[in-house]
Short mmCIF file of C-alpha atoms in Angstrom, two decimals:
data_model
loop_
_atom_site.label_atom_id
_atom_site.label_comp_id
_atom_site.label_asym_id
_atom_site.label_seq_id
_atom_site.Cartn_x
_atom_site.Cartn_y
_atom_site.Cartn_z
CA UNK A 204 21.79 10.53 -18.85
CA UNK A 205 18.45 8.80 -19.22
CA UNK A 206 17.10 6.26 -16.74
CA UNK A 207 14.50 3.56 -17.32
CA UNK A 208 13.42 3.69 -13.68
CA UNK A 209 14.49 5.20 -10.37
CA UNK A 210 14.66 1.95 -8.38
CA UNK A 211 15.05 -1.62 -9.57
CA UNK A 212 13.84 -4.07 -6.91
CA UNK A 213 14.99 -7.67 -7.36
CA UNK A 214 12.75 -10.06 -5.41
CA UNK A 215 8.98 -9.82 -4.93
CA UNK A 216 8.61 -11.34 -1.47
CA UNK A 217 7.45 -9.43 1.59
CA UNK A 218 10.43 -7.03 1.63
CA UNK A 219 10.26 -6.27 -2.09
CA UNK A 220 6.49 -5.77 -1.98
CA UNK A 221 6.74 -3.45 1.04
CA UNK A 222 9.33 -1.32 -0.72
CA UNK A 223 7.28 -1.28 -3.93
CA UNK A 224 4.09 -0.19 -2.13
CA UNK A 225 5.95 2.57 -0.29
CA UNK A 226 7.63 3.86 -3.45
CA UNK A 227 4.36 3.63 -5.42
CA UNK A 228 2.45 5.78 -2.96
CA UNK A 229 5.29 8.29 -3.03
CA UNK A 230 5.19 8.55 -6.82
CA UNK A 231 8.68 7.08 -7.29
CA UNK A 232 9.24 5.07 -10.47
CA UNK A 233 10.44 1.50 -9.90
CA UNK A 234 10.43 -1.94 -11.41
CA UNK A 235 9.80 -4.98 -9.23
CA UNK A 236 11.14 -8.22 -10.71
CA UNK A 237 10.96 -11.81 -9.44
CA UNK A 238 12.85 -14.73 -10.95
CA UNK A 239 10.17 -17.28 -9.98
CA UNK A 240 7.37 -17.59 -12.49
CA UNK A 241 4.64 -17.60 -9.82
CA UNK A 242 4.12 -16.09 -6.36
CA UNK A 243 5.44 -17.99 -3.34
CA UNK A 244 2.83 -20.55 -2.29
CA UNK A 245 3.90 -21.58 1.24
CA UNK A 246 3.03 -20.58 4.80
CA UNK A 247 6.63 -20.11 5.94
CA UNK A 248 6.44 -16.71 7.71
CA UNK A 249 3.02 -17.00 9.34
CA UNK A 250 3.29 -14.51 12.23
CA UNK A 251 2.57 -10.79 11.84
CA UNK A 252 3.93 -8.96 14.88
CA UNK A 253 2.20 -5.86 16.35
CA UNK A 254 4.83 -3.42 15.04
CA UNK A 255 4.32 -4.80 11.52
CA UNK A 256 0.56 -4.37 11.95
CA UNK A 257 1.24 -0.67 12.60
CA UNK A 258 3.24 -0.49 9.36
CA UNK A 259 0.46 -2.26 7.50
CA UNK A 260 -1.97 0.34 8.84
CA UNK A 261 0.19 3.09 7.35
CA UNK A 262 0.35 1.20 4.03
CA UNK A 263 -3.43 0.82 3.98
CA UNK A 264 -3.75 -2.96 4.39
CA UNK A 265 -4.07 -3.69 8.12
CA UNK A 266 -7.79 -4.47 8.07
CA UNK A 267 -7.44 -6.62 4.95
CA UNK A 268 -4.62 -8.58 6.58
CA UNK A 269 -6.59 -9.02 9.81
CA UNK A 270 -9.67 -10.17 7.89
CA UNK A 271 -7.60 -12.77 6.02
CA UNK A 272 -5.94 -14.17 9.16
CA UNK A 273 -6.75 -14.75 12.79
CA UNK A 274 -5.27 -14.95 16.30
CA UNK A 275 -2.74 -17.58 17.32
CA UNK A 276 -4.49 -20.56 18.93
CA UNK A 277 -3.46 -21.78 22.37
CA UNK A 278 -0.72 -24.40 22.49
CA UNK A 279 -1.61 -27.98 23.43
CA UNK A 280 1.48 -29.98 24.43
CA UNK A 281 0.99 -33.74 24.56
CA UNK A 282 3.08 -35.72 27.03
CA UNK A 283 4.38 -39.26 26.43
CA UNK A 284 1.93 -40.62 29.02
CA UNK A 285 -1.03 -39.36 26.99
CA UNK A 286 -1.84 -36.33 29.14
CA UNK A 287 -1.57 -32.81 27.79
CA UNK A 288 -0.99 -29.24 28.93
CA UNK A 289 -2.63 -26.11 27.53
CA UNK A 290 -0.83 -22.75 27.44
CA UNK A 291 -0.80 -19.43 25.63
CA UNK A 292 1.99 -18.62 23.19
CA UNK A 293 2.51 -15.14 24.66
CA UNK A 294 3.56 -14.58 28.26
CA UNK A 295 0.07 -13.30 29.10
CA UNK A 296 -3.24 -12.70 27.39
CA UNK A 297 -2.24 -9.28 26.03
CA UNK A 298 -4.71 -6.55 25.13
CA UNK A 299 -4.48 -3.37 23.07
CA UNK A 300 -3.80 -0.09 24.85
CA UNK A 301 -4.17 3.53 23.82
CA UNK A 302 -0.46 3.72 22.96
CA UNK A 303 -0.24 0.23 21.39
CA UNK A 304 -3.34 -0.51 19.32
CA UNK A 305 -2.15 -3.96 18.23
CA UNK A 306 -1.23 -6.19 21.13
CA UNK A 307 -0.84 -9.80 20.03
CA UNK A 308 0.65 -11.29 16.86
CA UNK A 309 -1.70 -12.18 14.02
CA UNK A 310 -1.43 -15.49 12.22
CA UNK A 311 -1.55 -15.33 8.43
CA UNK A 312 0.33 -17.67 6.07
CA UNK A 313 3.01 -15.88 4.08
CA UNK A 314 1.34 -16.62 0.75
CA UNK A 315 -1.82 -14.87 1.95
CA UNK A 316 0.08 -11.88 3.35
CA UNK A 317 1.90 -11.41 0.06
CA UNK A 318 -1.37 -11.76 -1.88
CA UNK A 319 -2.84 -8.85 0.11
CA UNK A 320 0.29 -6.84 -0.59
CA UNK A 321 0.13 -7.52 -4.33
CA UNK A 322 -3.50 -6.42 -4.33
CA UNK A 323 -2.52 -3.15 -2.63
CA UNK A 324 0.28 -2.65 -5.15
CA UNK A 325 -2.18 -3.21 -8.01
CA UNK A 326 -4.47 -0.53 -6.55
CA UNK A 327 -1.51 1.83 -6.79
CA UNK A 328 -1.06 0.93 -10.46
CA UNK A 329 1.85 -1.52 -10.30
CA UNK A 330 2.58 -5.26 -10.33
CA UNK A 331 5.57 -7.59 -9.98
CA UNK A 332 7.21 -8.92 -13.15
CA UNK A 333 7.39 -12.68 -12.53
CA UNK A 334 9.75 -14.93 -14.48
CA UNK A 335 12.26 -12.08 -14.70
CA UNK A 336 15.78 -12.73 -13.46
CA UNK A 337 18.58 -10.32 -12.64
CA UNK A 338 21.69 -11.70 -14.37
CA UNK A 339 24.26 -8.97 -13.77
CA UNK A 340 24.85 -5.32 -12.96
CA UNK A 341 27.47 -2.58 -12.81
CA UNK A 342 27.26 0.74 -11.02
CA UNK A 343 28.78 4.16 -11.48
CA UNK A 344 28.45 7.50 -9.73
CA UNK A 345 25.00 8.20 -11.24
CA UNK A 346 23.27 4.83 -11.27
CA UNK A 347 23.18 1.10 -11.93
CA UNK A 348 23.15 -0.68 -15.28
CA UNK A 349 21.39 -4.01 -14.79
CA UNK A 350 20.86 -6.97 -17.11
CA UNK A 351 17.66 -8.92 -16.75
CA UNK A 352 16.45 -12.06 -18.47
CA UNK A 353 12.81 -12.61 -19.36
CA UNK A 354 11.21 -15.13 -21.73
CA UNK A 355 14.66 -16.22 -22.89
CA UNK A 356 15.69 -12.71 -23.93
CA UNK A 357 18.00 -10.25 -22.17
CA UNK A 358 17.25 -6.61 -21.50
CA UNK A 359 19.40 -3.82 -20.10
CA UNK A 360 17.83 -1.50 -17.53
CA UNK A 361 19.32 1.73 -16.26
CA UNK A 362 18.22 2.62 -12.69
CA UNK A 363 19.37 5.16 -10.15
CA UNK A 364 19.35 2.52 -7.38
CA UNK A 365 19.15 -1.27 -7.11
CA UNK A 366 17.71 -3.07 -4.08
CA UNK A 367 18.22 -6.80 -3.61
CA UNK A 368 15.28 -8.31 -1.74
CA UNK A 369 16.10 -11.67 -3.28
CA UNK A 370 16.28 -13.98 -0.28
CA UNK A 371 18.87 -15.91 1.66
CA UNK A 372 20.73 -17.03 -1.47
CA UNK A 373 20.71 -13.44 -2.77
CA UNK A 374 22.27 -12.98 -6.21
CA UNK A 375 22.77 -9.29 -5.42
CA UNK A 376 24.66 -10.03 -2.19
CA UNK A 377 26.85 -12.63 -3.90
CA UNK A 378 27.59 -10.36 -6.86
CA UNK A 379 28.66 -7.58 -4.49
CA UNK A 380 30.90 -10.06 -2.60
CA UNK A 381 29.32 -9.03 0.71
CA UNK A 382 30.37 -11.45 3.46
CA UNK A 383 27.54 -13.36 5.15
CA UNK A 384 29.13 -14.65 8.35
CA UNK A 385 27.34 -16.73 10.92
CA UNK A 386 26.84 -20.37 11.69
CA UNK A 387 24.94 -23.47 10.74
CA UNK A 388 22.84 -24.38 13.77
CA UNK A 389 22.93 -28.14 13.25
CA UNK A 390 19.17 -28.38 12.83
CA UNK A 391 17.42 -29.71 9.73
CA UNK A 392 13.66 -29.50 9.59
CA UNK A 393 10.62 -29.88 7.42
CA UNK A 394 7.69 -27.54 7.04
CA UNK A 395 4.62 -28.54 5.07
CA UNK A 396 1.15 -27.12 4.47
CA UNK A 397 -1.29 -30.02 4.42
CA UNK A 398 -4.90 -31.05 4.60
CA UNK A 399 -5.33 -33.69 7.25
CA UNK A 400 -7.90 -35.55 9.33
CA UNK A 401 -7.81 -36.48 13.01
CA UNK A 402 -6.99 -33.16 14.70
CA UNK A 403 -9.23 -30.22 15.58
CA UNK A 404 -8.40 -26.66 14.58
CA UNK A 405 -8.86 -25.01 17.97
CA UNK A 406 -5.26 -25.49 19.20
CA UNK A 407 -1.66 -25.67 18.01
CA UNK A 408 -0.77 -29.34 18.58
CA UNK A 409 2.73 -30.17 19.83
CA UNK A 410 3.85 -33.75 20.30
CA UNK A 411 7.25 -34.43 21.85
CA UNK A 412 7.71 -38.12 22.48
CA UNK A 413 10.96 -38.78 24.26
CA UNK A 414 13.20 -35.98 23.04
CA UNK A 415 13.27 -32.74 21.01
CA UNK A 416 14.51 -34.71 18.01
CA UNK A 417 11.25 -36.66 17.83
CA UNK A 418 8.78 -33.80 18.18
CA UNK A 419 6.23 -32.71 15.61
CA UNK A 420 4.14 -29.55 15.68
CA UNK A 421 0.88 -29.27 13.76
CA UNK A 422 -0.67 -25.82 13.62
CA UNK A 423 -4.01 -24.86 12.03
CA UNK A 424 -3.32 -22.03 9.58
CA UNK A 425 -5.74 -19.16 10.19
CA UNK A 426 -7.79 -18.13 7.19
CA UNK A 427 -7.35 -21.51 5.46
CA UNK A 428 -8.39 -25.14 5.83
CA UNK A 429 -4.72 -26.15 6.02
CA UNK A 430 -2.44 -27.24 8.84
CA UNK A 431 1.27 -26.44 8.97
CA UNK A 432 3.42 -29.43 9.96
CA UNK A 433 6.86 -28.69 11.43
CA UNK A 434 9.37 -31.29 12.56
CA UNK A 435 13.14 -31.58 13.08
CA UNK A 436 14.78 -34.25 10.95
CA UNK A 437 18.06 -36.13 10.77
CA UNK A 438 20.82 -34.06 9.17
CA UNK A 439 21.27 -36.60 6.36
CA UNK A 440 18.99 -38.77 4.28
CA UNK A 441 15.99 -38.53 2.01
CA UNK A 442 12.67 -37.37 3.43
CA UNK A 443 9.32 -38.54 2.07
CA UNK A 444 7.06 -35.49 1.93
CA UNK A 445 4.16 -37.26 0.22
CA UNK A 446 0.82 -37.56 2.05
CA UNK A 447 1.67 -41.19 2.93
CA UNK A 448 5.19 -40.26 4.06
CA UNK A 449 3.97 -37.44 6.31
CA UNK A 450 1.20 -39.63 7.72
CA UNK A 451 3.81 -42.23 8.67
CA UNK A 452 6.08 -39.59 10.24
CA UNK A 453 3.21 -38.12 12.28
CA UNK A 454 2.11 -41.56 13.43
CA UNK A 455 5.62 -42.46 14.57
CA UNK A 456 6.06 -39.19 16.50
CA UNK A 457 2.61 -38.99 18.09
CA UNK A 458 1.92 -42.63 18.77
CA UNK A 459 -1.47 -42.12 17.15
CA UNK A 460 -2.89 -43.85 14.13
CA UNK A 461 -5.90 -41.61 13.61
CA UNK A 462 -4.09 -38.61 12.01
CA UNK A 463 -4.03 -38.89 8.23
CA UNK A 464 -2.56 -36.40 5.75
CA UNK A 465 -4.82 -36.26 2.69
CA UNK A 466 -2.91 -33.79 0.51
CA UNK A 467 0.23 -31.64 0.57
CA UNK A 468 -0.22 -28.05 -0.58
CA UNK A 469 3.45 -26.99 -0.15
CA UNK A 470 6.53 -28.42 1.58
CA UNK A 471 10.17 -27.63 2.20
CA UNK A 472 13.23 -29.17 3.82
CA UNK A 473 15.73 -26.69 5.20
CA UNK A 474 18.81 -26.41 7.39
CA UNK A 475 18.73 -23.66 10.00
CA UNK A 476 21.38 -20.95 9.89
CA UNK A 477 21.99 -17.66 11.68
CA UNK A 478 23.82 -15.25 9.38
CA UNK A 479 24.11 -11.47 9.06
CA UNK A 480 25.52 -9.56 6.09
CA UNK A 481 28.60 -7.45 6.84
CA UNK A 482 27.15 -4.57 4.81
CA UNK A 483 23.68 -3.52 3.66
CA UNK A 484 24.91 -1.01 1.09
CA UNK A 485 27.57 -0.77 -1.59
CA UNK A 486 27.28 2.56 -3.36
CA UNK A 487 23.90 2.76 -5.06
CA UNK A 488 22.99 -0.86 -4.30
CA UNK A 489 21.25 -2.11 -1.14
CA UNK A 490 20.16 -5.44 0.28
CA UNK A 491 17.16 -5.98 2.56
CA UNK A 492 15.19 -8.79 4.15
CA UNK A 493 16.52 -12.37 3.96
CA UNK A 494 19.25 -11.17 1.58
CA UNK A 495 20.72 -9.38 4.61
CA UNK A 496 19.88 -11.79 7.44
CA UNK A 497 18.78 -15.42 7.86
CA UNK A 498 17.89 -17.14 11.12
CA UNK A 499 15.74 -19.91 12.59
CA UNK A 500 11.97 -19.38 12.35
CA UNK A 501 11.43 -19.44 16.12
CA UNK A 502 9.67 -16.36 17.43
CA UNK A 503 8.09 -15.28 14.15
CA UNK A 504 10.69 -12.57 13.46
CA UNK A 505 11.82 -13.00 9.86
CA UNK A 506 9.05 -11.64 7.66
CA UNK A 507 8.51 -8.82 10.13
CA UNK A 508 12.15 -7.75 10.15
CA UNK A 509 12.16 -7.88 6.33
CA UNK A 510 9.07 -5.66 6.09
CA UNK A 511 10.64 -3.18 8.50
CA UNK A 512 13.91 -3.11 6.54
CA UNK A 513 12.02 -2.03 3.43
CA UNK A 514 9.83 0.43 5.36
CA UNK A 515 12.98 2.09 6.73
CA UNK A 516 14.62 2.30 3.29
CA UNK A 517 11.61 3.43 1.23
CA UNK A 518 11.14 6.96 2.55
CA UNK A 519 14.88 7.57 2.52
CA UNK A 520 15.24 6.57 -1.14
CA UNK A 521 12.26 8.75 -2.04
CA UNK A 522 13.69 11.73 -0.20
CA UNK A 523 17.13 11.40 -1.81
CA UNK A 524 15.57 10.94 -5.26
CA UNK A 525 13.72 14.22 -4.65
CA UNK A 526 16.94 16.02 -3.77
CA UNK A 527 17.79 15.29 -0.11
CA UNK A 528 21.49 14.73 0.72
CA UNK A 529 22.64 11.23 -0.24
CA UNK A 530 24.20 10.83 3.22
CA UNK A 531 20.66 10.11 4.43
CA UNK A 532 20.98 6.66 2.86
CA UNK A 533 23.87 5.78 5.20
CA UNK A 534 21.36 5.69 8.06
CA UNK A 535 19.61 2.63 6.56
CA UNK A 536 22.39 0.17 7.40
CA UNK A 537 23.28 2.03 10.59
CA UNK A 538 19.70 1.67 11.88
CA UNK A 539 18.65 -1.72 10.54
CA UNK A 540 21.75 -3.89 10.91
CA UNK A 541 21.84 -3.71 14.76
CA UNK A 542 18.13 -4.61 14.80
CA UNK A 543 18.84 -7.72 12.71
CA UNK A 544 21.79 -8.66 14.90
CA UNK A 545 19.60 -8.60 18.01
CA UNK A 546 16.86 -10.50 16.18
CA UNK A 547 19.31 -13.28 15.28
CA UNK A 548 20.25 -13.63 18.95
CA UNK A 549 16.55 -13.70 19.93
CA UNK A 550 15.46 -16.31 17.38
CA UNK A 551 18.48 -18.50 18.14
CA UNK A 552 17.77 -18.29 21.88
CA UNK A 553 14.12 -19.17 21.27
CA UNK A 554 15.23 -22.15 19.16
CA UNK A 555 17.21 -23.43 22.13
CA UNK A 556 14.19 -23.00 24.38
CA UNK A 557 11.91 -24.71 21.86
CA UNK A 558 14.20 -27.75 21.84
CA UNK A 559 13.57 -28.04 25.58
CA UNK A 560 9.82 -27.73 25.17
CA UNK A 561 9.32 -24.02 25.88
CA UNK A 562 7.31 -22.04 23.30
CA UNK A 563 6.75 -18.81 25.21
CA UNK A 564 7.12 -15.56 23.26
CA UNK A 565 7.23 -12.44 25.38
CA UNK A 566 7.14 -8.73 24.61
CA UNK A 567 10.56 -8.80 22.95
CA UNK A 568 9.13 -10.82 20.05
CA UNK A 569 6.41 -8.25 19.32
CA UNK A 570 8.98 -5.67 18.15
CA UNK A 571 7.25 -2.65 19.70
CA UNK A 572 10.33 -1.63 21.67
CA UNK A 573 12.74 -1.62 18.74
CA UNK A 574 14.13 1.79 17.94
CA UNK A 575 17.02 3.92 16.76
CA UNK A 576 18.21 5.92 19.78
CA UNK A 577 21.82 5.84 18.63
CA UNK A 578 21.02 6.89 15.05
CA UNK A 579 22.44 9.97 13.38
CA UNK A 580 18.79 10.84 12.64
CA UNK A 581 17.94 11.06 16.35
CA UNK A 582 18.39 14.70 17.42
CA UNK A 583 20.66 15.01 20.46
CA UNK A 584 19.17 16.21 23.71
CA UNK A 585 15.70 14.96 22.74
CA UNK A 586 14.78 13.24 25.97
CA UNK A 587 11.26 13.54 27.30
CA UNK A 588 9.88 12.02 30.47
CA UNK A 589 8.45 8.99 28.61
CA UNK A 590 10.01 8.82 25.14
CA UNK A 591 13.10 10.08 23.40
CA UNK A 592 14.49 10.48 19.90
CA UNK A 593 14.76 7.14 18.16
CA UNK A 594 11.81 5.56 19.99
CA UNK A 595 8.67 4.36 18.24
CA UNK A 596 6.11 7.18 18.33
CA UNK A 597 3.16 5.91 20.42
CA UNK A 598 -0.44 6.03 19.25
CA UNK A 599 -3.08 7.90 21.29
CA UNK A 600 -6.81 8.39 20.83
CA UNK A 601 -7.90 12.03 20.74
CA UNK A 602 -10.55 14.29 19.25
CA UNK A 603 -10.36 16.78 16.46
CA UNK A 604 -11.50 20.32 17.25
CA UNK A 605 -14.45 19.79 14.90
CA UNK A 606 -15.63 17.01 17.19
CA UNK A 607 -14.62 13.84 15.41
CA UNK A 608 -12.70 11.09 17.17
CA UNK A 609 -9.29 10.31 15.73
CA UNK A 610 -5.87 8.88 16.69
CA UNK A 611 -2.30 10.03 16.37
CA UNK A 612 -1.64 7.15 13.96
CA UNK A 613 -4.26 8.64 11.67
CA UNK A 614 -2.44 11.98 11.87
CA UNK A 615 0.91 10.29 11.13
CA UNK A 616 -0.40 8.11 8.28
CA UNK A 617 0.97 8.93 4.86
CA UNK A 618 4.10 10.31 3.28
CA UNK A 619 4.87 13.27 5.52
CA UNK A 620 6.88 14.10 8.60
CA UNK A 621 4.72 15.27 11.53
CA UNK A 622 5.53 18.11 13.92
CA UNK A 623 3.33 17.72 16.99
CA UNK A 624 3.13 20.70 19.32
CA UNK A 625 1.61 20.52 22.81
CA UNK A 626 -0.16 23.71 23.92
CA UNK A 627 2.27 25.96 22.03
CA UNK A 628 2.17 29.74 22.17
CA UNK A 629 3.16 30.12 18.53
CA UNK A 630 2.99 28.02 15.41
CA UNK A 631 6.05 27.73 13.16
CA UNK A 632 5.90 28.61 9.48
CA UNK A 633 4.73 25.91 7.09
CA UNK A 634 7.39 23.48 5.88
CA UNK A 635 7.03 21.46 2.69
CA UNK A 636 6.75 17.76 3.56
CA UNK A 637 5.96 18.38 7.25
CA UNK A 638 2.47 18.29 8.72
CA UNK A 639 2.24 20.65 11.70
CA UNK A 640 -0.40 19.65 14.25
CA UNK A 641 -1.04 21.29 17.61
CA UNK A 642 -2.71 19.82 20.68
CA UNK A 643 -4.66 21.57 23.43
CA UNK A 644 -7.58 23.89 24.09
CA UNK A 645 -8.15 26.01 21.00
CA UNK A 646 -5.80 23.82 18.92
CA UNK A 647 -6.46 21.19 16.24
CA UNK A 648 -6.43 18.14 18.49
CA UNK A 649 -8.03 17.81 21.92
CA UNK A 650 -6.35 15.37 24.32
CA UNK A 651 -9.55 15.01 26.36
CA UNK A 652 -8.56 11.80 28.16
CA UNK A 653 -4.88 12.75 28.54
CA UNK A 654 -3.67 9.86 26.36
CA UNK A 655 -1.19 11.96 24.36
CA UNK A 656 0.42 13.39 27.49
CA UNK A 657 0.46 9.94 29.11
CA UNK A 658 2.17 8.37 26.09
CA UNK A 659 4.70 11.11 25.38
CA UNK A 660 5.19 12.83 28.72
CA UNK A 661 5.45 16.18 26.94
CA UNK A 662 4.98 19.56 28.57
CA UNK A 663 3.33 22.75 27.25
CA UNK A 664 5.45 24.38 24.57
CA UNK A 665 7.26 21.19 23.54
CA UNK A 666 7.30 19.88 19.95
CA UNK A 667 7.76 16.27 18.84
CA UNK A 668 9.08 15.65 15.33
CA UNK A 669 7.95 12.26 13.97
CA UNK A 670 9.60 10.62 10.97
CA UNK A 671 7.61 9.21 8.04
CA UNK A 672 8.21 5.69 9.42
CA UNK A 673 6.69 6.49 12.81
CA UNK A 674 9.82 7.01 14.91
CA UNK A 675 10.60 10.11 16.95
CA UNK A 676 13.28 12.26 15.31
CA UNK A 677 13.49 14.82 18.10
CA UNK A 678 11.76 16.61 20.97
CA UNK A 679 12.28 20.38 20.86
CA UNK A 680 11.36 23.35 23.06
CA UNK A 681 9.57 26.35 21.55
CA UNK A 682 12.60 28.58 22.11
CA UNK A 683 14.73 28.51 18.97
CA UNK A 684 12.43 25.95 17.34
CA UNK A 685 12.67 27.17 13.75
CA UNK A 686 16.47 27.32 13.45
CA UNK A 687 16.77 23.91 15.12
CA UNK A 688 14.22 22.44 12.71
CA UNK A 689 15.94 24.11 9.78
CA UNK A 690 19.28 22.59 10.75
CA UNK A 691 17.81 19.11 11.27
CA UNK A 692 15.52 18.98 8.23
CA UNK A 693 18.24 20.18 5.86
CA UNK A 694 19.75 16.69 6.21
CA UNK A 695 16.57 14.71 5.49
CA UNK A 696 14.24 16.75 3.27
CA UNK A 697 14.73 17.42 -0.45
CA UNK A 698 15.29 21.12 0.05
CA UNK A 699 14.77 23.05 3.22
CA UNK A 700 16.30 26.52 2.83
CA UNK A 701 16.37 28.62 5.98
CA UNK A 702 14.27 31.38 4.45
CA UNK A 703 11.43 28.91 3.80
CA UNK A 704 11.30 28.14 7.51
CA UNK A 705 11.56 31.72 8.67
CA UNK A 706 8.66 32.84 6.51
CA UNK A 707 10.61 35.43 4.50
#
């Protein structure tokens, strides 16, 4: 049976672009379609959390993203009596460490983030097909037959898998009849990207005259000359989002007449919901990103969770397409759905705090502690003194034996699994798809400042297996290493016969 592509991705937002970049660098054929005729033009998801920065490093865009954006400004909260209070958005002025190279969130409007991602995708030889709408699909044991509409004509595409990254109103989710339970949070709000006069760009301005219902927040958008205006609104009624209408709203909520909106670049009115899809997979069809979870914007979690959904799914699809057991794909929902559930609780809690005037975002929001300890992909018994299977694999500066400075993230970067051995006596046989790296005197990497040992707590003779997405799969002793690896990798690699591991 012939296929037009391996993966059809419906929706070219942050999740769809992440998946496309990951599949492109892995040499997997795909088609990325987007029903809108042009890229999204708003700031909506403007916070890039540290864990997402690590993913962007692996995808080759972290410096481009950082150059396009900037740090979050301090928060200036104006009181009704005209005084104000300055504070930081995070619980402390956080700094990078050896294990966590990105400490604080980066601000970059969503349209700029997605532009960087499209540029990276173009470098890899691909682009989204805008103005192309998925109109229907059926699946069978081998693949998915999808109908798409473009320029008024319909086309039938045969793909091995379909991924719906098509937003909160997901056509794919609806067509699969996946339940999307949750609740309306009783909050309606506006968000608008504007050019205005009367406020400086050094702080995030928050005015709250009288009650949470009358607040307005005006944030300078890093990397642009725009401000983002956010404000809760009455649940019913028309809202004037013209420059004059927004100027009037700001004047009424700040008590100031010197703030004038000159132009509106993008605007939206939305009702806040917290909803989580019952399932992320039906056969050969998956949903990811906002198609699988929607929530209030508090805490800057949405775009980041969407990127991480796609990053989790990409390597698994590629491995199965190359011949790994299809059961590997079951781990996508099993790993990502609990993360989204916790994120919904976090963003809803932060919404409640924001209503009371609190804007603090602590370590939980930075997503560095998220992991998959309970996953079927986390080898049992893999508990070290600092990390265990399912945890994010920490970074650590080190030196190559040839003298050059490097980092573990540089070693991990790319398509492969990594097997990291600390002062081993013997080196296992080469394994296709696994990069074997040893640490210690006379080995490839030199841990001269002890950062690797400090981050991992490993002892001589121990081996750490790191997944392609930067999470620890297992920690193994040297004794019986090869049969244990053979048993584990047979479930996740395209083909891992025992004789290939035993060097025969």
